[in-house]
């Protein structure tokens, strides 16, 4: 399985998005961190120190990529979808969709060790990060180059290259993370077109 040819080889800045609606959700969702951790096999490996709130999850071993909605997706999709659609406008897909959607939190002093996402089917979607809360001491390293992503700036990251994150700051780092696929190539659900 080859990587999506339209996917970045490092980092692609997609533009500014309004994260205020996401930040307003956090107090309501505070009890939700990792309540559905059983679906996330990465909790045993590179993401062991990361907490998640999952809205939608995908089975990347299926062809085409299959996914399922978690209870929080239906409750919050009207808030999440406009932000996601705003972030992916630069791709210009006529029929794109989002098979995986989550919040991810790294506490101060935590590390995601450098790794390459293991399932090559996971290299097909665009992996989008939108920092909601961050600090100057968060370093996201991809292929040996370190970045400090700005709050409210959507970025695509290359998960098929060696990448990792260190939060050496005094505050948590919380990102809104989602995947995006071109529906003209992949299976597409009509209700989530972007």
C-alpha positions as semicolon CSV with decimal commas, in nm:
position;residue;x (nm);y (nm);z (nm)
1;X;0,000;0,000;0,000
2;X;0,146;0,334;-0,103
3;X;0,109;0,669;0,066
4;X;-0,142;0,920;-0,069
5;X;0,050;1,115;-0,339
6;X;-0,124;1,438;-0,234
7;X;-0,010;1,400;0,126
8;X;0,268;1,614;0,270
9;X;0,617;1,469;0,322
10;X;0,662;1,673;0,641
11;X;0,424;1,951;0,751
12;X;0,170;2,150;0,548
13;X;0,015;2,459;0,706
14;X;-0,353;2,468;0,608
15;X;-0,450;2,795;0,773
16;X;-0,620;2,948;1,073
17;X;-0,939;2,805;1,220
18;X;-1,159;2,924;1,504
19;X;-1,082;2,701;1,804
20;X;-1,309;2,886;2,047
21;X;-1,599;2,639;1,995
22;X;-1,357;2,352;2,072
23;X;-1,226;2,520;2,384
24;X;-1,582;2,580;2,503
25;X;-1,645;2,203;2,478
26;X;-1,357;2,104;2,706
27;X;-1,524;2,171;3,044
28;X;-1,823;1,961;2,937
29;X;-1,598;1,679;2,814
30;X;-1,348;1,666;3,102
31;X;-1,485;1,334;3,229
32;X;-1,458;1,175;2,884
33;X;-1,081;1,138;2,856
34;X;-1,013;0,774;2,764
35;X;-1,358;0,640;2,851
36;X;-1,345;0,442;2,525
37;X;-0,972;0,362;2,538
38;X;-1,041;-0,004;2,459
39;X;-1,088;0,084;2,092
40;X;-0,746;0,246;2,067
41;X;-0,469;-0,013;2,027
42;X;-0,203;0,261;2,031
43;X;-0,257;0,303;2,405
44;X;-0,018;0,010;2,449
45;X;0,257;0,155;2,233
46;X;0,366;0,500;2,117
47;X;0,059;0,680;2,255
48;X;0,065;0,526;2,602
49;X;0,114;0,867;2,768
50;X;-0,155;1,045;2,565
51;X;-0,519;1,084;2,673
52;X;-0,793;1,082;2,411
53;X;-1,154;1,178;2,361
54;X;-1,264;0,983;2,055
55;X;-1,557;1,095;1,842
56;X;-1,512;0,868;1,541
57;X;-1,283;0,569;1,490
58;X;-1,171;0,371;1,186
59;X;-1,062;0,018;1,106
60;X;-0,769;0,079;0,874
61;X;-0,729;-0,289;0,801
62;X;-1,051;-0,288;0,601
63;X;-1,061;-0,199;0,232
64;X;-1,211;0,050;0,178
65;X;-1,135;0,205;0,517
66;X;-1,435;0,144;0,739
67;X;-1,519;0,362;1,036
68;X;-1,780;0,399;1,304
69;X;-1,928;0,684;1,502
70;X;-1,893;0,689;1,879
71;X;-2,169;0,840;2,096
72;X;-1,994;1,176;2,130
73;X;-1,985;1,224;1,751
74;X;-2,360;1,251;1,716
75;X;-2,378;1,489;2,010
76;X;-2,102;1,725;1,892
77;X;-2,076;1,682;1,514
78;X;-2,252;2,014;1,445
79;X;-1,972;2,191;1,635
80;X;-1,682;1,981;1,502
81;X;-1,770;1,953;1,132
82;X;-1,759;2,326;1,045
83;X;-1,409;2,354;1,194
84;X;-1,294;2,041;1,010
85;X;-1,439;2,162;0,681
86;X;-1,270;2,500;0,725
87;X;-0,934;2,330;0,787
88;X;-0,944;2,107;0,477
89;X;-1,052;2,369;0,222
90;X;-0,698;2,393;0,077
91;X;-0,722;2,034;-0,050
92;X;-1,010;2,124;-0,280
93;X;-1,166;1,776;-0,280
94;X;-1,520;1,775;-0,417
95;X;-1,618;1,486;-0,189
96;X;-1,395;1,441;0,114
97;X;-1,478;1,277;0,447
98;X;-1,341;1,222;0,798
99;X;-1,292;0,860;0,916
100;X;-1,121;0,940;1,249
101;X;-1,183;1,233;1,487
102;X;-1,043;1,292;1,838
103;X;-0,899;1,526;2,098
104;X;-0,553;1,428;2,226
105;X;-0,394;1,557;2,546
106;X;-0,030;1,538;2,652
107;X;0,041;1,636;3,010
108;X;0,354;1,839;3,092
109;X;0,667;1,626;3,080
110;X;0,524;1,357;2,852
111;X;0,674;1,216;2,533
112;X;0,542;1,037;2,228
113;X;0,855;0,847;2,119
114;X;0,959;0,880;1,757
115;X;0,780;0,622;1,546
116;X;0,628;0,555;1,206
117;X;0,258;0,468;1,210
118;X;0,267;0,092;1,164
119;X;-0,032;0,015;0,944
120;X;0,047;0,140;0,593
121;X;-0,326;0,194;0,530
122;X;-0,293;0,468;0,792
123;X;-0,062;0,655;0,554
124;X;-0,346;0,719;0,308
125;X;-0,559;0,977;0,496
126;X;-0,438;1,331;0,553
127;X;-0,360;1,359;0,925
128;X;-0,471;1,702;1,046
129;X;-0,377;1,862;1,380
130;X;-0,541;2,175;1,520
131;X;-0,372;2,291;1,842
132;X;-0,632;2,402;2,096
133;X;-0,400;2,448;2,395
134;X;-0,023;2,447;2,362
135;X;0,294;2,608;2,496
136;X;0,631;2,718;2,354
137;X;0,800;2,404;2,488
138;X;0,609;2,153;2,277
139;X;0,823;2,010;1,996
140;X;0,660;1,803;1,720
141;X;0,946;1,639;1,527
142;X;0,896;1,497;1,178
143;X;1,183;1,348;0,978
144;X;1,436;1,518;1,208
145;X;1,285;1,869;1,193
146;X;1,111;2,012;1,502
147;X;0,803;2,235;1,491
148;X;0,601;2,425;1,748
149;X;0,248;2,446;1,611
150;X;0,050;2,761;1,685
151;X;-0,288;2,754;1,858
152;X;-0,566;2,770;1,600
153;X;-0,347;2,685;1,299
154;X;-0,451;2,368;1,116
155;X;-0,155;2,163;0,995
156;X;-0,122;1,837;0,808
157;X;0,155;1,610;0,940
158;X;0,324;1,317;0,770
159;X;0,260;1,008;0,983
160;X;0,445;0,783;0,734
161;X;0,778;0,940;0,833
162;X;0,957;0,915;1,165
163;X;0,775;1,150;1,403
164;X;0,732;1,214;1,775
165;X;0,636;1,481;2,028
166;X;0,782;1,616;2,352
167;X;0,596;1,843;2,590
168;X;0,864;1,985;2,818
169;X;0,644;2,281;2,914
170;X;0,448;2,345;3,232
171;X;0,101;2,310;3,074
172;X;-0,086;2,041;2,887
173;X;-0,093;2,024;2,508
174;X;-0,440;1,951;2,363
175;X;-0,488;1,900;1,989
176;X;-0,798;1,840;1,781
177;X;-0,686;1,563;1,542
178;X;-0,873;1,416;1,250
179;X;-0,813;1,230;0,927
180;X;-0,936;1,334;0,585
181;X;-0,987;1,120;0,274
182;X;-1,071;1,203;-0,086
183;X;-1,416;1,054;-0,139
184;X;-1,368;1,030;-0,516
185;X;-1,108;0,758;-0,448
186;X;-1,235;0,607;-0,122
187;X;-1,571;0,494;0,016
188;X;-1,774;0,801;0,105
189;X;-2,060;0,863;0,347
190;X;-2,291;1,124;0,196
191;X;-2,375;1,298;0,525
192;X;-2,018;1,408;0,599
193;X;-1,910;1,560;0,271
194;X;-1,665;1,847;0,309
